[in-house]
Short mmCIF file of C-alpha atoms and ligand atoms in Angstrom, two decimals:
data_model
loop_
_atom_site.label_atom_id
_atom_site.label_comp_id
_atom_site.label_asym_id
_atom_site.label_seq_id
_atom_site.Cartn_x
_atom_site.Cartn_y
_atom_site.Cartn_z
CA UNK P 1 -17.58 -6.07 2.64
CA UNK P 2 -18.82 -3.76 5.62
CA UNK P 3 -21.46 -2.20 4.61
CA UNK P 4 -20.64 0.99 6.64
CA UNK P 5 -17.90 3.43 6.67
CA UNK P 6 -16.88 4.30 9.85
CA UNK P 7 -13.61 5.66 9.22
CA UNK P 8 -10.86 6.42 6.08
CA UNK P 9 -7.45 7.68 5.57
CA UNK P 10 -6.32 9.92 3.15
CA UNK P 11 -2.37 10.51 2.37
CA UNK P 12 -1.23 12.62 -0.12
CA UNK P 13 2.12 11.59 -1.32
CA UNK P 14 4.60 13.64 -3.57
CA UNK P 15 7.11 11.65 -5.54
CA UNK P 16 10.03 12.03 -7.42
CA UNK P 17 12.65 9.64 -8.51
CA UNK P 18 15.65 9.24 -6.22
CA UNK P 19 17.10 7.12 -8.72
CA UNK P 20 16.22 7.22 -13.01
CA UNK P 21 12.61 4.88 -13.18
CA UNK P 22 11.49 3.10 -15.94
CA UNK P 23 8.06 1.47 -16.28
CA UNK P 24 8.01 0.35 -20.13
CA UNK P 25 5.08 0.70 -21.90
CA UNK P 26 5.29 -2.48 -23.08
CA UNK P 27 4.34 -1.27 -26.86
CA UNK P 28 7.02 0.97 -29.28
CA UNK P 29 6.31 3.93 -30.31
CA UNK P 30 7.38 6.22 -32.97
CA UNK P 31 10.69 7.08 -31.60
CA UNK P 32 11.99 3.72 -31.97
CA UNK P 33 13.02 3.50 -28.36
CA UNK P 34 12.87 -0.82 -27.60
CA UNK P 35 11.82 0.27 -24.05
CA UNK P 36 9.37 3.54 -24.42
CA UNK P 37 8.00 5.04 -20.94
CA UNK P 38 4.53 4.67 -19.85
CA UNK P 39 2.39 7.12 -21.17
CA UNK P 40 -0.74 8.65 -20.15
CA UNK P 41 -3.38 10.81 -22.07
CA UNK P 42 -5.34 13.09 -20.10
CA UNK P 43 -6.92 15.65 -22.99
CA UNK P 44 -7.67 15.65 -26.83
CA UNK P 45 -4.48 16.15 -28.62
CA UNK P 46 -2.39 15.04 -25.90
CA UNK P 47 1.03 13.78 -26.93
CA UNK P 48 1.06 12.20 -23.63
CA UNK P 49 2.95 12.81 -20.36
CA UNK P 50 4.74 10.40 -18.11
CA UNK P 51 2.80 8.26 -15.25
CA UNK P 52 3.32 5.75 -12.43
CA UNK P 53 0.15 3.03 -12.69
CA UNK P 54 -1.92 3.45 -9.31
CA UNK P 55 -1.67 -0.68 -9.74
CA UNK P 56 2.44 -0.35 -10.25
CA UNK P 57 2.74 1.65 -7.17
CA UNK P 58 0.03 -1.06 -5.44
CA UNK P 59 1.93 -3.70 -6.52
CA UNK P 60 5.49 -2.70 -5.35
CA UNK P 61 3.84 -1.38 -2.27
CA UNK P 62 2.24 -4.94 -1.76
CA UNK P 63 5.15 -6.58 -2.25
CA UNK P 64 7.40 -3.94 0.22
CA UNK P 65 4.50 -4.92 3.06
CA UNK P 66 4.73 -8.73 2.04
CA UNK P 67 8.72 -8.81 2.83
CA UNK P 68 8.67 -6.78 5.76
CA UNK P 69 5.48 -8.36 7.46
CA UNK P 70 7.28 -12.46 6.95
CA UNK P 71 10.44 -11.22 8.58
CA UNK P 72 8.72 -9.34 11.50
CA UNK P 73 5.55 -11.23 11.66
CA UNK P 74 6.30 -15.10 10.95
CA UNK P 75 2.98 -16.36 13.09
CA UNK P 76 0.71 -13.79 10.76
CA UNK P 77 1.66 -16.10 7.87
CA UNK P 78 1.38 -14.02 5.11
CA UNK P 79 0.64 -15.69 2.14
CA UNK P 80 2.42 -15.39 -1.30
CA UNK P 81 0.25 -14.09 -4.45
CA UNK P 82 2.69 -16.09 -6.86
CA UNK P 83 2.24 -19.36 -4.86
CA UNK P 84 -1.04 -21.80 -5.66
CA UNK P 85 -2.40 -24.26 -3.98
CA UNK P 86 -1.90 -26.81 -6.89
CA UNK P 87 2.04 -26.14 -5.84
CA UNK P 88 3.69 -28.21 -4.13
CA UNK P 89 3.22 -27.23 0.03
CA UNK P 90 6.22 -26.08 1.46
CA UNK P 91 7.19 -24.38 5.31
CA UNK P 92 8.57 -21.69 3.28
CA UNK P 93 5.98 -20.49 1.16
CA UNK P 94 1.94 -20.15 1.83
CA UNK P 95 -0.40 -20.30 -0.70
CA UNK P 96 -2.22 -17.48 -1.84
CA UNK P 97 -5.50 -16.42 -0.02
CA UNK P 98 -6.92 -15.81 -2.75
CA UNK P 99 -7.12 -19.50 -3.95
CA UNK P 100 -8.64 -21.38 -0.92
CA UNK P 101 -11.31 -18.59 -0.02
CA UNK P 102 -12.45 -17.91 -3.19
CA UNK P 103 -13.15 -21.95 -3.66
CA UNK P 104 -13.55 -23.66 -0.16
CA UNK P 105 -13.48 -27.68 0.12
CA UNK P 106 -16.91 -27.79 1.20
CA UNK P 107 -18.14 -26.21 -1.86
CA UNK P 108 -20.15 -23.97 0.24
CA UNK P 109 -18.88 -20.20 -0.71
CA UNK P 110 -17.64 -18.22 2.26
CA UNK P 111 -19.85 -14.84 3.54
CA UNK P 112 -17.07 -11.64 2.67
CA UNK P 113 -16.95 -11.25 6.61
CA UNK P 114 -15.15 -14.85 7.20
CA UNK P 115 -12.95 -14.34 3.94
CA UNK P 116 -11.62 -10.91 5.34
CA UNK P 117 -11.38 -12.86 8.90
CA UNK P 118 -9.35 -15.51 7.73
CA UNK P 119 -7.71 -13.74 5.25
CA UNK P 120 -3.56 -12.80 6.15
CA UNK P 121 -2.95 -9.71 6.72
CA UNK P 122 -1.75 -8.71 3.77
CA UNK P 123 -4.87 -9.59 1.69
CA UNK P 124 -6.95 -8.75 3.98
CA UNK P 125 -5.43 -4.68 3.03
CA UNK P 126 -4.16 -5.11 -0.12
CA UNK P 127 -7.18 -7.84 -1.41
CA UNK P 128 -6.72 -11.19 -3.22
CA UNK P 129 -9.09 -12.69 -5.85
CA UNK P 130 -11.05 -13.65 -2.47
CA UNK P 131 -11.85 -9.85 -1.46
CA UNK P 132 -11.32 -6.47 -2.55
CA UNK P 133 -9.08 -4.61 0.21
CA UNK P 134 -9.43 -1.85 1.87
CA UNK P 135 -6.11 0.20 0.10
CA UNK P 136 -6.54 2.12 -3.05
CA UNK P 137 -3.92 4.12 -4.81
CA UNK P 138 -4.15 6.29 -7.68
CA UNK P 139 -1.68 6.76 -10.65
CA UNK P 140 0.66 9.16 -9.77
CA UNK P 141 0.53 12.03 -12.41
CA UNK P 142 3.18 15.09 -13.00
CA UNK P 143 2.63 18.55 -11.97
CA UNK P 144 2.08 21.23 -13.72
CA UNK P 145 5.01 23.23 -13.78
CA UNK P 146 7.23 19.75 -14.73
CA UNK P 147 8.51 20.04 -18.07
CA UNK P 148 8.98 16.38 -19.73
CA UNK P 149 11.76 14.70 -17.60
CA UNK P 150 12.40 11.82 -19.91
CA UNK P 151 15.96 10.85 -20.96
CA UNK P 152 16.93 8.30 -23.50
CA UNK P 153 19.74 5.96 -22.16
CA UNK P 154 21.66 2.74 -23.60
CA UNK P 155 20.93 -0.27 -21.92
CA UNK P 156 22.94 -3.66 -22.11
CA UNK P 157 21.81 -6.97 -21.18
CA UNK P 158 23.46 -9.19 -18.85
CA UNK P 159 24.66 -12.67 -20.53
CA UNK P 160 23.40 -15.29 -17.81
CA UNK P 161 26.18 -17.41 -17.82
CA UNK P 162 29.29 -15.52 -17.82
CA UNK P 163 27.31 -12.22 -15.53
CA UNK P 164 29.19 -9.53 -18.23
CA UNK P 165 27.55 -7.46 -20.68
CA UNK P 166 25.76 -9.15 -23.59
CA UNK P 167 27.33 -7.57 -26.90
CA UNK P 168 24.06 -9.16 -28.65
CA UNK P 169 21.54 -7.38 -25.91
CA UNK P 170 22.01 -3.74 -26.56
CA UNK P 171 19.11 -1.58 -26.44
CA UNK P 172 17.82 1.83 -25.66
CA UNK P 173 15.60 2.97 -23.21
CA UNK P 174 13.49 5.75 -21.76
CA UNK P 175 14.05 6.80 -18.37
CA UNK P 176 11.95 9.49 -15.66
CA UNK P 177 15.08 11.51 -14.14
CA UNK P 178 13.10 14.45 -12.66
CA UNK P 179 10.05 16.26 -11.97
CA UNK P 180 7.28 15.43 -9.06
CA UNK P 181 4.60 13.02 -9.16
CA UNK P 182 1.33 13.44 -6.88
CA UNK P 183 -0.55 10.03 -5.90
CA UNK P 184 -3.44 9.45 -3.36
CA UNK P 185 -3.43 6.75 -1.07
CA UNK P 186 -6.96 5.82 0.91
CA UNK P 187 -7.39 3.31 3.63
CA UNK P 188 -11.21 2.72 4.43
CA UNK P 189 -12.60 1.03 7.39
CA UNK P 190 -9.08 0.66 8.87
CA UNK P 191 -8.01 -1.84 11.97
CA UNK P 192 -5.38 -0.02 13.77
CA UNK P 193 -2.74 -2.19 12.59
CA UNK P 194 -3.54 -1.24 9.08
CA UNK P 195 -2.93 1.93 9.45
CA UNK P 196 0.27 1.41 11.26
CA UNK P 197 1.31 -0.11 7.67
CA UNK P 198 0.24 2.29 5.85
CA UNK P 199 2.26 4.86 8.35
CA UNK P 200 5.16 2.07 7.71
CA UNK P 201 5.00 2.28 3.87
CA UNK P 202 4.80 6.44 3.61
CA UNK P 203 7.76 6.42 6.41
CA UNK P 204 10.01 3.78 4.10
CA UNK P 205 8.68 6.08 0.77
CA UNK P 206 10.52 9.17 2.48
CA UNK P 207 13.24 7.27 3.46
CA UNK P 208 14.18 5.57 -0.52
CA UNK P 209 13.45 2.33 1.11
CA UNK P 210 10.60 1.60 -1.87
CA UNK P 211 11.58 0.93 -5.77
CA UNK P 212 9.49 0.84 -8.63
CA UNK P 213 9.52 -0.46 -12.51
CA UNK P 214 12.75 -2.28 -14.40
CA UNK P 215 16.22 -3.13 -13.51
CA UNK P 216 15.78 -2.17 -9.69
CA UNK P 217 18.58 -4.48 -9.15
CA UNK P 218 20.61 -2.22 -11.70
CA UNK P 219 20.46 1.34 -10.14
CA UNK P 220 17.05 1.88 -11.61
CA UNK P 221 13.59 2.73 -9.77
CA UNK P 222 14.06 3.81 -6.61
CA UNK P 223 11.38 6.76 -5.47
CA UNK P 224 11.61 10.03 -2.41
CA UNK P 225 8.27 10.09 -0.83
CA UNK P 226 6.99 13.43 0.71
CA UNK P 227 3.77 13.81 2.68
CA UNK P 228 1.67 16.23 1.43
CA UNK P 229 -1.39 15.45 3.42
CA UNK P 230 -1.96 12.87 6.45
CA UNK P 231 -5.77 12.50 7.23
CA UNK P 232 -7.88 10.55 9.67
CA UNK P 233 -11.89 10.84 9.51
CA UNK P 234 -14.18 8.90 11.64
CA UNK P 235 -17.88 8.85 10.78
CA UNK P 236 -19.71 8.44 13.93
CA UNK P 237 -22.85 10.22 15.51
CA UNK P 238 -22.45 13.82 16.32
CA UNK P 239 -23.52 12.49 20.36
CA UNK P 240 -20.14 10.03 20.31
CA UNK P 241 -17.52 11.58 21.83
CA UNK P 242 -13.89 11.13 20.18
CA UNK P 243 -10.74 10.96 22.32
CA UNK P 244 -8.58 12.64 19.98
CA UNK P 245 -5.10 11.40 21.67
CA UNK P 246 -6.17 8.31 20.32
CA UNK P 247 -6.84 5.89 16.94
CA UNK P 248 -9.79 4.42 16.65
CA UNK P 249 -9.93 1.44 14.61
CA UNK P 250 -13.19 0.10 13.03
CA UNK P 251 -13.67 -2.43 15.86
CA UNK P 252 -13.22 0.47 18.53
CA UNK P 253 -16.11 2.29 16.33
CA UNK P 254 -18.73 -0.48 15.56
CA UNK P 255 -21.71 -0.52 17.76
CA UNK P 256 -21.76 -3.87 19.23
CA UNK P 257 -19.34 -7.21 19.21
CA UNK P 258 -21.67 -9.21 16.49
CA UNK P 259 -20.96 -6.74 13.90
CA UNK P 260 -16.80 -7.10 14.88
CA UNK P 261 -16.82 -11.22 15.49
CA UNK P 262 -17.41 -12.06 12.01
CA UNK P 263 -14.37 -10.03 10.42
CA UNK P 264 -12.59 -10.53 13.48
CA UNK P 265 -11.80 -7.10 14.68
CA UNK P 266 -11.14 -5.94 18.14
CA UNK P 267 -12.87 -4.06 20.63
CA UNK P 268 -10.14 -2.37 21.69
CA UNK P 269 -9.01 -1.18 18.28
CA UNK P 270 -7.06 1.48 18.28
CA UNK P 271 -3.80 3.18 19.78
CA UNK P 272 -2.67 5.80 21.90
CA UNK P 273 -0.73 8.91 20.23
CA UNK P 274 2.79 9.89 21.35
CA UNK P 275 4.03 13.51 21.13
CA UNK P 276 2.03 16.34 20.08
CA UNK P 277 -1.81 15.47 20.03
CA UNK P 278 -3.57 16.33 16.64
CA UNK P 279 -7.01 18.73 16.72
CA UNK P 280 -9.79 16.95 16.08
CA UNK P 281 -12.01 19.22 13.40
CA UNK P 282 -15.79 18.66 12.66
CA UNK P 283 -16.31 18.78 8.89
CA UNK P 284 -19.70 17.95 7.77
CA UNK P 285 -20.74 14.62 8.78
CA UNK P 286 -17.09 14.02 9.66
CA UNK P 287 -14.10 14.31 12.37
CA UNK P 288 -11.06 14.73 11.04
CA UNK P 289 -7.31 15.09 12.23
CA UNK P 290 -5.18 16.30 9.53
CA UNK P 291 -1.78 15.11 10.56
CA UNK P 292 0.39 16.29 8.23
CA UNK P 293 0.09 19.79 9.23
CA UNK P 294 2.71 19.85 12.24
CA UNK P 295 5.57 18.23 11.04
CA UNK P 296 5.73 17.19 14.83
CA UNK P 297 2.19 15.54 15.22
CA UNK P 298 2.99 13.70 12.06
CA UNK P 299 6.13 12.51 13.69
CA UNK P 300 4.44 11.20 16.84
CA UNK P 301 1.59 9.61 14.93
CA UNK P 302 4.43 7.83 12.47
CA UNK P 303 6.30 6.29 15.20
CA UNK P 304 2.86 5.51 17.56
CA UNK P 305 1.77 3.40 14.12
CA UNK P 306 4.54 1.71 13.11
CA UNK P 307 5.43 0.85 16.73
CA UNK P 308 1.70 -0.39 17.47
CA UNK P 309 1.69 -2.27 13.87
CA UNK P 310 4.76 -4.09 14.90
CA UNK P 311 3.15 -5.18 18.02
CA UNK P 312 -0.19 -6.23 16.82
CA UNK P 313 1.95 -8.45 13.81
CA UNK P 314 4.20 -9.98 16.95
CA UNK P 315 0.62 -11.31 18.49
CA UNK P 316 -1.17 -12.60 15.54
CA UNK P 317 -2.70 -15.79 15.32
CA UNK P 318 -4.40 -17.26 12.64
CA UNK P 319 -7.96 -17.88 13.51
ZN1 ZN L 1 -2.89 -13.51 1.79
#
């Protein structure tokens, strides 16, 4: 793990369901319901109030990036989380990063700096059991104003073999039809291309692309993103000057090439911005562009990101 912080991201993302979502609880409750909501209980007395796990959202997030990154990106081979090494090897599938970094041959643990380097891309953002990422994401709670937007509906199971409706497998269900859902996403000590995916992931929110909990394959899950907030802070000395047409990525930010050779960052990390330039505003001991407030310098910095993440996936070589 670097131990600086040179710069973060902070996105501010309003949900609501563009399709009814159901994360089950996993445990009955009173009501009788055989697939109850996820529940979360915020004060004393609480009956409890809808939520989306910070991990769920992680997780489907993870797996959105995963999908997208081995169909653009075949040379980054990213790796998959549900594949060991003790499986059988196959072109197809990579084992998990997790596995071979967090035990090498050689007995000899790797140093964090040559895990995150040879790390794929994914883990090297999301983590593995190897390293801890550099994405968080908090569970996304209601608003105030929402009153509860749960619904009961019948569900029926699918018989495997004939593909109808199981007249045995009949059960009921809780499902989120309405109401908004704030989460917080933050991206520390970003490379450029990492925050290119995270642009990627908030631009696929808004447009449905991303689903979440049960039966997504059923016309269940799928979630409307909006952008409440879209900032970049760099942490540098108030004598640097910032180009603030540009990204800077942490290897564009680090003081000298044997703090970036070890993680493998580049020194020229970091992207030019098309359309409207952001204002760069001192805040304390940081810079900060706060994007989403023109809808048109958010716009230019989404499609500067994505493009430049799609470019720097197309080059990637494992080293
Ligand atoms: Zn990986």
């Amino acid at each position: 793990m670097l131990r600086k912080l040179v710069n973060h991201a902070e996105v501010v993302v309003v949900l609501e369901p563009a399709e009814p979502l159901l994360i089950a609880s996993g445990i009955p409750n009173a009501s009788g319901i055989d697939l109850p909501f996820v529940l979360t209980y915020r004060g004393a007395g609480d009956r409890g109030e809808p939520y989306l796990p910070g991990s769920s959202l992680k997780g489907v997030l993870r797996s959105h990036s995963e999908r997208i990154s081995r169909t653009l990106a075949p040379d980054a081979r990213v790796c998959d989380p549900h594949f060991h090494k003790t499986d059988q090897q196959t072109h197809e599938r990579i084992a998990f990063c997790g596995d071979w970094l967090s035990k090498p041959r050689s007995g000899e643990p790797f140093d964090s700096a040559t895990v995150y380097r040879r790390s794929c891309p994914i883990c090297r953002t999301f983590g593995s059991t190897a390293c801890r990422g550099r994405l968080a994401i908090g569970d996304a709670h209601l608003g105030d104003s929402n009153a509860c937007p749960l619904e009961r509906r019948d569900g029926v199971g699918i018989d495997r073999f004939s593909g109808g409706a199981s007249r045995r497998a009949k059960f009921e269900m809780q499902v989120l039809t309405r109401g908004t859902l704030q989460t917080r996403i933050r991206l520390e000590n970003f490379e450029d291309w990492q925050l290119g995916l995270l642009a990627l992931l908030c631009r696929d929110l808004e447009d449905e692309q991303v689903s979440i909990g049960h039966a997504t394959t059923r016309g269940l899950g799928r979630l409307r993103g909006t952008l409440s907030r879209f900032d970049v802070s760099y942490i540098v000395p108030p004598s640097r000057q910032l180009d603030h047409t540009r990204v800077h990525g942490v290897g564009s930010l680090l003081g000298d090439s044997s703090e970036r050779g070890p993680y493998g960052y580049r020194d020229d990390d970091g992207f030019a911005l098309d359309g409207a330039p952001p204002t760069l505003n001192t805040r304390g001991i940081r810079r900060v562009i706060s994007l989403a407030d023109d809808p048109r310098v958010l716009r230019g910095f989404l499609d500067s990101a994505v493009a430049h993440w799609a470019r720097r996936m197309d080059e990637w070589r494992v080293s």
